Amino acid sequence: MKAPPEGRPNTAAPSTGFRVFFRTAGAGLLVSLLMLALALLLRSASFLVVGLAALSYTVLLCGILTVEYQRLTVTSVLRHSVATVRQPNMLTCTASGYRVTGPVLLSVEPLLPPYVIRRHSRKDDDGTTVFFDATRKGQYSLGSARISLQDPLGIFRIQRSVPSQLTLTVVPRPISLAAMHIALTSPLDGQRVRYAPNVDTSQLTGTHPYDGEPMNRIHWKMSAHTGTLVVKDFTPSASQTIILLVNYTVHLDTGFTLEALDDTLSTAAASILHYVHDRNLPFGLVAIGSHTDWTGTGRDRVHLLSCLTAVARAQAVQTEDPGIVLDWLNQNARVIPAQSQLVLLAHEMDETEVVHLLKQREHFARITIILFPEGTFLLPGEHQAPYYLKDTPRLLRLRSLQRVLRENGIELTIVGLNDPITTLASG
């Protein structure tokens, strides 16, 4: 996730040198001319010397400021273009075309958007480096800065703003999940292979000597008993493609903000994506919110980054369309691999939506529904709230259907205020 993008140099806006000069030196020229006029009226040598000195200083310094302003360019460099929440990052804004040894003082002040928090900064002769982190997932425009040029006495100053040149994508920080119920099928023709891309770890069939397999396959107890490294043998299996569908739409008013629900769904989605990627399972993402993103399917780290970027772009919205998820599934049934496992994250569902999913059950090997009716969950190490929220009649009806749904291949999990996410959708 490390990428040091460099923004294009940002030059001054097109304007004539005379316009910049007179805009900067206008007040100084007026004061100098008034002093010279007063010196002539009073026939005072002192006023004449001061007036000539002020006029010379104004013309000379404002001329230098104008030249430096027209030659000055600003380049922004971002250390990480993709980062997780609270990950330290660095933005450097550097001015070029500026004479460091000249009499003009330069100030470069990077401007950060909301949720991007400055921790500290380091100023150099030709720019500023800002150390920061982002407190919320999303896509942010960076590289904007306020440039100031002034004379040594601080009398004349030219300021301008540099527009944003870079984009920072902040993805949610994943949480390690203990287990998820992933549907597995036997390999074609029942053939056994020594190195299966996926194995059913619940079916231990034996051991064999270590031959470069992953460390998590080593049978440590048996290795200690025999004195040599041995590896576990599992039943080979071919895993279904995992399709993660995140519904960021809300139909009813909630007791929490859309931003809170957005963060909850995004954290859960990122955790599931990392879980299936770590197990080398093919996966795809559908994010339905202010806009709809479909990433396609894949299993490598580039595809994982594409899915996390889609999660970062997604935004929770309130809508009056209750069938937006079912409409997408009906219209895009052909792009989803046959017999995939559907994992649906949402705020709430009603019986009608569940019935429609039952009708589509034949298209999926398994359907997992995870609901967050209270908009949050219990983080690892977090203390439980001293109260519980009462289930709505809709949730009570859904809970009563959990057993029937499980018998029909639909796993329904309702995550409450004090429910930990580490056992999310465990089998």
CSV table of C-alpha atoms in Angstrom, one decimal:
chain,number,residue,atom,x,y,z
A,1,MET,CA,0.0,0.0,0.0
A,2,LYS,CA,3.0,2.3,-0.3
A,3,ALA,CA,3.0,4.6,-3.2
A,4,PRO,CA,4.8,8.0,-3.3
A,5,PRO,CA,2.9,9.9,-5.8
A,6,GLU,CA,4.2,13.3,-6.9
A,7,GLY,CA,1.8,16.1,-7.7
A,8,ARG,CA,2.3,18.2,-10.8
A,9,PRO,CA,4.1,21.5,-10.3
A,10,ASN,CA,1.6,24.3,-9.6
A,11,THR,CA,2.6,27.7,-11.0
A,12,ALA,CA,1.2,31.1,-10.4
A,13,ALA,CA,-2.1,32.1,-12.0
A,14,PRO,CA,-1.7,34.0,-15.3
A,15,SER,CA,-1.5,37.7,-14.6
A,16,THR,CA,0.7,40.5,-15.8
A,17,GLY,CA,3.8,41.5,-13.8
A,18,PHE,CA,2.6,45.1,-13.7
A,19,ARG,CA,-0.7,44.1,-12.1
A,20,VAL,CA,1.0,42.0,-9.4
A,21,PHE,CA,3.5,44.7,-8.8
A,22,PHE,CA,1.0,47.6,-8.3
A,23,ARG,CA,-1.3,45.4,-6.3
A,24,THR,CA,1.5,44.7,-3.9
A,25,ALA,CA,3.3,48.0,-3.9
A,26,GLY,CA,0.3,50.3,-4.2
A,27,ALA,CA,0.1,51.4,-0.5
A,28,GLY,CA,3.9,51.7,-0.3
A,29,LEU,CA,4.1,53.9,-3.4
A,30,LEU,CA,1.3,56.1,-2.2
A,31,VAL,CA,3.0,56.7,1.2
A,32,SER,CA,6.4,57.3,-0.5
A,33,LEU,CA,4.9,59.9,-2.9
A,34,LEU,CA,3.1,61.7,-0.1
A,35,MET,CA,6.3,61.9,1.9
A,36,LEU,CA,8.1,63.3,-1.2
A,37,ALA,CA,5.4,65.8,-1.8
A,38,LEU,CA,5.5,66.9,1.9
A,39,ALA,CA,9.3,67.2,1.7
A,40,LEU,CA,8.9,69.6,-1.3
A,41,LEU,CA,6.2,71.6,0.5
A,42,LEU,CA,8.1,71.9,3.7
A,43,ARG,CA,11.5,72.0,2.0
A,44,SER,CA,12.7,69.4,4.5
A,45,ALA,CA,15.8,67.4,3.6
A,46,SER,CA,14.9,64.8,6.3
A,47,PHE,CA,11.5,64.1,4.7
A,48,LEU,CA,13.2,64.0,1.3
A,49,VAL,CA,15.7,61.4,2.4
A,50,VAL,CA,13.1,59.3,4.1
A,51,GLY,CA,10.7,59.5,1.1
A,52,LEU,CA,13.4,58.5,-1.4
A,53,ALA,CA,14.5,55.6,0.9
A,54,ALA,CA,10.9,54.4,1.2
A,55,LEU,CA,10.3,54.7,-2.6
A,56,SER,CA,13.5,52.8,-3.3
A,57,TYR,CA,12.7,50.1,-0.8
A,58,THR,CA,9.2,49.7,-2.2
A,59,VAL,CA,10.2,49.6,-5.9
A,60,LEU,CA,13.1,47.3,-5.2
A,61,LEU,CA,11.5,44.8,-2.9
A,62,CYS,CA,8.1,44.7,-4.6
A,63,GLY,CA,9.9,44.2,-7.9
A,64,ILE,CA,11.8,41.2,-6.4
A,65,LEU,CA,8.5,39.8,-4.9
A,66,THR,CA,6.8,40.1,-8.3
A,67,VAL,CA,9.6,38.3,-10.1
A,68,GLU,CA,9.8,35.5,-7.5
A,69,TYR,CA,6.0,35.2,-7.6
A,70,GLN,CA,6.0,34.6,-11.3
A,71,ARG,CA,8.8,32.1,-11.2
A,72,LEU,CA,7.6,30.2,-8.1
A,73,THR,CA,6.2,26.6,-8.5
A,74,VAL,CA,5.0,24.3,-5.8
A,75,THR,CA,5.2,20.5,-5.9
A,76,SER,CA,3.5,18.2,-3.4
A,77,VAL,CA,4.6,14.6,-2.6
A,78,LEU,CA,2.5,12.2,-0.6
A,79,ARG,CA,4.3,9.3,1.2
A,80,HIS,CA,1.3,6.9,1.1
A,81,SER,CA,-1.5,7.4,-1.4
A,82,VAL,CA,-3.4,4.5,0.2
A,83,ALA,CA,-3.4,4.2,4.0
A,84,THR,CA,-5.5,2.7,6.8
A,85,VAL,CA,-7.2,4.7,9.4
A,86,ARG,CA,-4.8,6.2,12.0
A,87,GLN,CA,-1.7,5.2,9.9
A,88,PRO,CA,1.0,7.8,10.1
A,89,ASN,CA,1.5,9.6,6.8
A,90,MET,CA,3.6,12.5,5.4
A,91,LEU,CA,3.0,15.3,2.9
A,92,THR,CA,5.8,17.5,1.6
A,93,CYS,CA,5.1,20.7,-0.2
A,94,THR,CA,8.3,22.1,-1.9
A,95,ALA,CA,8.7,25.4,-3.7
A,96,SER,CA,11.1,25.6,-6.7
A,97,GLY,CA,12.3,28.6,-8.7
A,98,TYR,CA,12.8,30.5,-5.5
A,99,ARG,CA,16.2,32.0,-4.4
A,100,VAL,CA,16.8,30.8,-0.9
A,101,THR,CA,19.7,33.3,-0.5
A,102,GLY,CA,17.6,36.3,-1.6
A,103,PRO,CA,15.9,39.0,0.6
A,104,VAL,CA,12.4,37.5,0.1
A,105,LEU,CA,11.0,35.3,2.9
A,106,LEU,CA,9.0,32.3,1.8
A,107,SER,CA,6.3,30.5,3.8
A,108,VAL,CA,4.5,27.3,2.6
A,109,GLU,CA,1.5,26.2,4.7
A,110,PRO,CA,-0.2,23.0,3.6
A,111,LEU,CA,-4.0,22.9,4.1
A,112,LEU,CA,-5.6,19.7,5.3
A,113,PRO,CA,-9.2,18.7,4.9
A,114,PRO,CA,-11.5,17.5,7.7
A,115,TYR,CA,-10.7,14.1,9.3
A,116,VAL,CA,-7.0,14.6,8.3
A,117,ILE,CA,-5.3,15.5,11.5
A,118,ARG,CA,-1.9,17.3,11.6
A,119,ARG,CA,0.4,15.8,14.3
A,120,HIS,CA,3.4,17.9,13.8
A,121,SER,CA,5.3,19.7,10.9
A,122,ARG,CA,8.8,20.5,9.9
A,123,LYS,CA,9.6,23.7,8.0
A,124,ASP,CA,12.5,24.0,5.6
A,125,ASP,CA,13.9,26.9,3.6
A,126,ASP,CA,12.0,25.9,0.5
A,127,GLY,CA,8.9,24.1,1.9
A,128,THR,CA,7.1,22.3,4.7
A,129,THR,CA,6.6,18.7,5.6
A,130,VAL,CA,3.5,17.8,7.5
A,131,PHE,CA,3.1,14.5,9.5
A,132,PHE,CA,-0.6,13.5,9.8
A,133,ASP,CA,-3.1,10.7,10.0
A,134,ALA,CA,-6.7,10.3,9.0
A,135,THR,CA,-9.3,9.5,11.6
A,136,ARG,CA,-12.0,8.3,9.2
A,137,LYS,CA,-12.1,6.2,5.9
A,138,GLY,CA,-12.7,8.0,2.6
A,139,GLN,CA,-11.0,9.8,-0.2
A,140,TYR,CA,-9.4,13.1,0.4
A,141,SER,CA,-7.8,15.8,-1.8
A,142,LEU,CA,-4.4,16.8,-0.6
A,143,GLY,CA,-1.7,19.1,-1.8
A,144,SER,CA,-3.5,22.4,-1.3
A,145,ALA,CA,-1.3,25.0,0.3
A,146,ARG,CA,-1.1,28.7,1.1
A,147,ILE,CA,2.0,30.3,-0.3
A,148,SER,CA,3.3,33.6,1.2
A,149,LEU,CA,6.1,35.8,-0.1
A,150,GLN,CA,7.2,38.9,2.0
A,151,ASP,CA,10.0,41.3,2.4
A,152,PRO,CA,12.3,41.1,5.5
A,153,LEU,CA,10.4,43.9,7.3
A,154,GLY,CA,7.1,42.2,6.7
A,155,ILE,CA,5.6,45.3,5.0
A,156,PHE,CA,4.8,43.8,1.6
A,157,ARG,CA,3.3,40.4,1.1
A,158,ILE,CA,2.0,38.3,-1.8
A,159,GLN,CA,-0.3,35.4,-0.9
A,160,ARG,CA,-1.9,32.8,-3.1
A,161,SER,CA,-3.4,29.4,-2.7
A,162,VAL,CA,-2.3,26.2,-4.5
A,163,PRO,CA,-5.2,23.9,-5.4
A,164,SER,CA,-5.2,20.2,-4.4
A,165,GLN,CA,-3.0,18.0,-6.6
A,166,LEU,CA,-3.2,14.6,-4.9
A,167,THR,CA,-5.8,12.1,-3.7
A,168,LEU,CA,-5.4,10.1,-0.5
A,169,THR,CA,-7.5,7.0,-0.1
A,170,VAL,CA,-8.0,5.9,3.5
A,171,VAL,CA,-9.3,2.4,4.0
A,172,PRO,CA,-10.8,1.0,7.2
A,173,ARG,CA,-8.5,-0.7,9.7
A,174,PRO,CA,-9.5,-4.4,9.7
A,175,ILE,CA,-10.2,-6.5,12.8
A,176,SER,CA,-9.0,-10.0,13.0
A,177,LEU,CA,-12.0,-12.4,12.8
A,178,ALA,CA,-11.9,-15.7,14.7
A,179,ALA,CA,-13.9,-17.7,12.1
A,180,MET,CA,-16.4,-17.5,9.4
A,181,HIS,CA,-18.6,-20.2,7.9
A,182,ILE,CA,-17.3,-20.6,4.4
A,183,ALA,CA,-19.0,-23.1,2.1
A,184,LEU,CA,-16.6,-25.7,0.6
A,185,THR,CA,-17.1,-28.3,-2.1
A,186,SER,CA,-15.1,-31.4,-3.1
A,187,PRO,CA,-12.6,-31.1,-6.0
A,188,LEU,CA,-13.6,-32.3,-9.5
A,189,ASP,CA,-14.0,-36.0,-9.8
A,190,GLY,CA,-13.1,-36.5,-6.2
A,191,GLN,CA,-9.3,-36.4,-7.0
A,192,ARG,CA,-7.0,-35.8,-4.1
A,193,VAL,CA,-4.1,-33.4,-4.5
A,194,ARG,CA,-1.1,-32.8,-2.3
A,195,TYR,CA,-1.2,-29.0,-2.4
A,196,ALA,CA,-4.8,-27.8,-2.6
A,197,PRO,CA,-5.4,-24.1,-3.0
A,198,ASN,CA,-7.9,-24.5,-0.2
A,199,VAL,CA,-8.5,-27.2,2.3
A,200,ASP,CA,-11.2,-28.1,4.7
A,201,THR,CA,-9.3,-27.6,8.0
A,202,SER,CA,-12.0,-29.4,10.0
A,203,GLN,CA,-11.1,-32.7,8.3
A,204,LEU,CA,-7.6,-33.9,9.5
A,205,THR,CA,-6.6,-37.0,7.5
A,206,GLY,CA,-3.0,-37.5,8.6
A,207,THR,CA,0.5,-36.1,8.5
A,208,HIS,CA,3.5,-36.1,6.3
A,209,PRO,CA,7.2,-34.8,6.6
A,210,TYR,CA,7.7,-31.1,6.2
A,211,ASP,CA,8.6,-30.1,2.7
A,212,GLY,CA,8.4,-26.3,2.5
A,213,GLU,CA,4.7,-26.0,3.3
A,214,PRO,CA,3.3,-22.9,5.1
A,215,MET,CA,4.1,-22.7,8.8
A,216,ASN,CA,0.5,-22.8,9.9
A,217,ARG,CA,0.3,-26.3,8.4
A,218,ILE,CA,2.9,-27.7,10.8
A,219,HIS,CA,1.7,-30.1,13.4
A,220,TRP,CA,3.7,-28.8,16.4
A,221,LYS,CA,2.6,-31.4,18.9
A,222,MET,CA,3.5,-34.3,16.7
A,223,SER,CA,6.7,-32.6,15.6
A,224,ALA,CA,7.7,-32.3,19.3
A,225,HIS,CA,6.9,-35.9,19.9
A,226,THR,CA,8.8,-37.3,16.9
A,227,GLY,CA,11.7,-34.8,16.9
A,228,THR,CA,11.2,-33.9,13.2
A,229,LEU,CA,8.8,-31.4,11.5
A,230,VAL,CA,5.6,-33.0,10.2
A,231,VAL,CA,2.8,-31.3,8.4
A,232,LYS,CA,-1.0,-31.8,8.8
A,233,ASP,CA,-2.9,-33.4,5.9
A,234,PHE,CA,-6.4,-32.1,5.3
A,235,THR,CA,-9.2,-33.1,3.0
A,236,PRO,CA,-8.6,-31.1,-0.2
A,237,SER,CA,-11.5,-28.9,-1.3
A,238,ALA,CA,-12.3,-26.2,-3.8
A,239,SER,CA,-13.8,-23.1,-2.1
A,240,GLN,CA,-16.7,-21.1,-3.5
A,241,THR,CA,-16.2,-17.5,-4.6
A,242,ILE,CA,-17.2,-15.1,-1.8
A,243,ILE,CA,-19.4,-12.2,-3.0
A,244,LEU,CA,-19.5,-9.5,-0.3
A,245,LEU,CA,-22.5,-7.2,-0.7
A,246,VAL,CA,-22.5,-4.1,1.5
A,247,ASN,CA,-25.8,-2.2,1.6
A,248,TYR,CA,-25.0,1.4,2.8
A,249,THR,CA,-28.6,2.5,2.3
A,250,VAL,CA,-31.0,3.1,5.2
A,251,HIS,CA,-34.8,3.2,4.8
A,252,LEU,CA,-35.9,4.4,8.3
A,253,ASP,CA,-34.6,7.1,10.7
A,254,THR,CA,-32.1,5.6,13.1
A,255,GLY,CA,-30.9,6.6,16.5
A,256,PHE,CA,-27.4,7.2,15.2
A,257,THR,CA,-25.7,9.1,12.4
A,258,LEU,CA,-25.2,7.8,8.9
A,259,GLU,CA,-21.4,8.3,9.5
A,260,ALA,CA,-21.5,5.9,12.4
A,261,LEU,CA,-23.3,3.2,10.4
A,262,ASP,CA,-20.9,3.9,7.5
A,263,ASP,CA,-17.9,3.2,9.7
A,264,THR,CA,-19.4,0.1,11.2
A,265,LEU,CA,-20.3,-1.5,7.8
A,266,SER,CA,-16.9,-0.5,6.3
A,267,THR,CA,-14.9,-1.9,9.2
A,268,ALA,CA,-16.9,-5.2,9.0
A,269,ALA,CA,-16.4,-5.3,5.2
A,270,ALA,CA,-12.7,-4.7,5.4
A,271,SER,CA,-12.3,-7.4,8.1
A,272,ILE,CA,-14.2,-10.0,6.0
A,273,LEU,CA,-12.2,-9.0,2.8
A,274,HIS,CA,-8.9,-9.6,4.7
A,275,TYR,CA,-10.2,-12.8,6.2
A,276,VAL,CA,-11.1,-14.4,2.8
A,277,HIS,CA,-7.9,-13.0,1.1
A,278,ASP,CA,-5.7,-14.5,3.9
A,279,ARG,CA,-7.3,-17.9,3.1
A,280,ASN,CA,-6.6,-17.5,-0.6
A,281,LEU,CA,-10.3,-17.5,-1.5
A,282,PRO,CA,-11.7,-15.8,-4.6
A,283,PHE,CA,-13.8,-12.9,-3.7
A,284,GLY,CA,-15.7,-9.8,-5.1
A,285,LEU,CA,-17.3,-6.8,-3.6
A,286,VAL,CA,-20.6,-4.9,-4.3
A,287,ALA,CA,-21.0,-1.6,-2.4
A,288,ILE,CA,-24.4,0.0,-2.7
A,289,GLY,CA,-24.8,3.5,-1.3
A,290,SER,CA,-24.6,7.0,-2.8
A,291,HIS,CA,-23.3,5.1,-5.9
A,292,THR,CA,-22.8,1.4,-6.7
A,293,ASP,CA,-19.4,-0.2,-7.1
A,294,TRP,CA,-18.8,-3.8,-8.4
A,295,THR,CA,-15.2,-4.8,-8.4
A,296,GLY,CA,-15.5,-8.1,-10.1
A,297,THR,CA,-13.8,-11.2,-8.7
A,298,GLY,CA,-10.2,-12.1,-7.9
A,299,ARG,CA,-7.9,-13.3,-5.1
A,300,ASP,CA,-4.6,-11.4,-5.2
A,301,ARG,CA,-3.5,-8.4,-3.2
A,302,VAL,CA,-4.2,-6.0,-6.1
A,303,HIS,CA,-7.8,-7.1,-6.1
A,304,LEU,CA,-8.0,-6.7,-2.3
A,305,LEU,CA,-6.7,-3.1,-2.7
A,306,SER,CA,-9.4,-2.5,-5.3
A,307,CYS,CA,-12.1,-3.8,-3.0
A,308,LEU,CA,-10.8,-1.7,-0.1
A,309,THR,CA,-10.7,1.4,-2.3
A,310,ALA,CA,-14.4,0.8,-3.2
A,311,VAL,CA,-15.2,0.6,0.5
A,312,ALA,CA,-13.4,3.8,1.1
A,313,ARG,CA,-15.4,5.6,-1.6
A,314,ALA,CA,-18.8,4.2,-0.4
A,315,GLN,CA,-21.1,6.5,1.5
A,316,ALA,CA,-24.1,5.7,3.6
A,317,VAL,CA,-27.3,7.4,2.4
A,318,GLN,CA,-31.0,7.4,3.4
A,319,THR,CA,-33.3,6.2,0.6
A,320,GLU,CA,-37.0,5.4,0.1
A,321,ASP,CA,-36.2,2.4,-2.2
A,322,PRO,CA,-36.3,-0.8,-0.1
A,323,GLY,CA,-35.5,-3.2,-2.9
A,324,ILE,CA,-32.3,-1.7,-4.2
A,325,VAL,CA,-30.2,-4.8,-3.2
A,326,LEU,CA,-32.6,-7.3,-4.7
A,327,ASP,CA,-32.8,-5.2,-7.9
A,328,TRP,CA,-29.0,-5.3,-8.2
A,329,LEU,CA,-29.0,-9.1,-7.7
A,330,ASN,CA,-31.7,-9.6,-10.3
A,331,GLN,CA,-30.0,-7.4,-12.9
A,332,ASN,CA,-26.5,-8.7,-12.4
A,333,ALA,CA,-27.1,-12.4,-11.8
A,334,ARG,CA,-24.9,-13.2,-14.8
A,335,VAL,CA,-21.8,-11.5,-13.6
A,336,ILE,CA,-21.8,-13.4,-10.3
A,337,PRO,CA,-20.0,-16.8,-10.6
A,338,ALA,CA,-22.3,-19.8,-10.3
A,339,GLN,CA,-22.8,-21.2,-6.8
A,340,SER,CA,-20.9,-18.4,-5.0
A,341,GLN,CA,-21.4,-17.7,-1.4
A,342,LEU,CA,-23.2,-14.4,-0.8
A,343,VAL,CA,-22.3,-12.4,2.3
A,344,LEU,CA,-24.7,-9.5,2.9
A,345,LEU,CA,-24.0,-6.7,5.3
A,346,ALA,CA,-26.8,-4.3,6.1
A,347,HIS,CA,-28.5,-2.2,8.7
A,348,GLU,CA,-31.8,-4.0,8.7
A,349,MET,CA,-34.0,-6.2,6.6
A,350,ASP,CA,-37.7,-7.2,6.6
A,351,GLU,CA,-39.4,-10.5,5.9
A,352,THR,CA,-40.2,-9.5,2.3
A,353,GLU,CA,-36.5,-9.0,1.5
A,354,VAL,CA,-35.7,-12.4,3.1
A,355,VAL,CA,-38.4,-14.1,1.1
A,356,HIS,CA,-36.9,-12.7,-2.1
A,357,LEU,CA,-33.5,-13.9,-1.1
A,358,LEU,CA,-35.0,-17.4,-0.5
A,359,LYS,CA,-36.2,-17.4,-4.1
A,360,GLN,CA,-32.6,-16.7,-5.2
A,361,ARG,CA,-31.2,-19.4,-3.0
A,362,GLU,CA,-30.6,-21.8,-5.9
A,363,HIS,CA,-28.1,-19.4,-7.4
A,364,PHE,CA,-25.8,-19.4,-4.4
A,365,ALA,CA,-24.0,-22.2,-2.5
A,366,ARG,CA,-24.8,-20.3,0.7
A,367,ILE,CA,-26.2,-17.0,1.8
A,368,THR,CA,-24.9,-15.2,5.0
A,369,ILE,CA,-26.8,-12.2,6.2
A,370,ILE,CA,-25.2,-10.0,8.9
A,371,LEU,CA,-27.3,-7.1,10.3
A,372,PHE,CA,-26.2,-4.2,12.4
A,373,PRO,CA,-29.6,-2.8,13.7
A,374,GLU,CA,-27.9,-0.7,16.4
A,375,GLY,CA,-25.2,0.6,14.0
A,376,THR,CA,-22.2,-0.7,16.0
A,377,PHE,CA,-20.6,-3.7,17.6
A,378,LEU,CA,-18.2,-4.4,20.4
A,379,LEU,CA,-14.5,-3.8,19.5
A,380,PRO,CA,-11.7,-6.1,20.9
A,381,GLY,CA,-10.8,-4.8,24.3
A,382,GLU,CA,-13.8,-2.6,24.5
A,383,HIS,CA,-16.0,-2.7,27.6
A,384,GLN,CA,-19.7,-3.7,27.2
A,385,ALA,CA,-22.3,-1.0,27.5
A,386,PRO,CA,-24.2,-1.2,30.9
A,387,TYR,CA,-27.5,-1.6,29.0
A,388,TYR,CA,-29.2,-3.4,26.1
A,389,LEU,CA,-31.4,-2.0,23.5
A,390,LYS,CA,-34.8,-3.7,23.0
A,391,ASP,CA,-35.4,-5.5,19.7
A,392,THR,CA,-38.0,-3.9,17.4
A,393,PRO,CA,-40.9,-6.1,16.3
A,394,ARG,CA,-39.2,-6.5,12.9
A,395,LEU,CA,-36.0,-7.9,14.5
A,396,LEU,CA,-38.1,-10.2,16.8
A,397,ARG,CA,-39.7,-11.7,13.7
A,398,LEU,CA,-36.4,-12.1,12.0
A,399,ARG,CA,-34.9,-13.8,15.1
A,400,SER,CA,-37.8,-16.3,15.1
A,401,LEU,CA,-36.9,-17.2,11.5
A,402,GLN,CA,-33.2,-17.9,12.1
A,403,ARG,CA,-33.7,-21.6,12.5
A,404,VAL,CA,-35.9,-22.0,9.4
A,405,LEU,CA,-33.5,-19.9,7.4
A,406,ARG,CA,-30.5,-22.0,8.5
A,407,GLU,CA,-32.2,-25.1,7.4
A,408,ASN,CA,-32.6,-23.5,3.9
A,409,GLY,CA,-29.0,-22.5,3.6
A,410,ILE,CA,-29.3,-18.9,4.8
A,411,GLU,CA,-27.3,-17.9,7.9
A,412,LEU,CA,-28.7,-14.9,9.7
A,413,THR,CA,-26.6,-13.1,12.2
A,414,ILE,CA,-27.8,-10.0,14.1
A,415,VAL,CA,-25.0,-8.0,15.7
A,416,GLY,CA,-26.1,-6.0,18.7
A,417,LEU,CA,-24.5,-3.3,20.8
A,418,ASN,CA,-22.6,-5.7,23.0
A,419,ASP,CA,-21.9,-8.4,20.4
A,420,PRO,CA,-18.1,-8.8,19.6
A,421,ILE,CA,-17.1,-8.6,16.0
A,422,THR,CA,-14.3,-11.2,16.4
A,423,THR,CA,-16.8,-14.1,16.1
A,424,LEU,CA,-18.6,-12.5,13.2
A,425,ALA,CA,-20.6,-15.1,11.2
A,426,SER,CA,-18.8,-17.9,12.9
A,427,GLY,CA,-20.0,-21.4,11.9
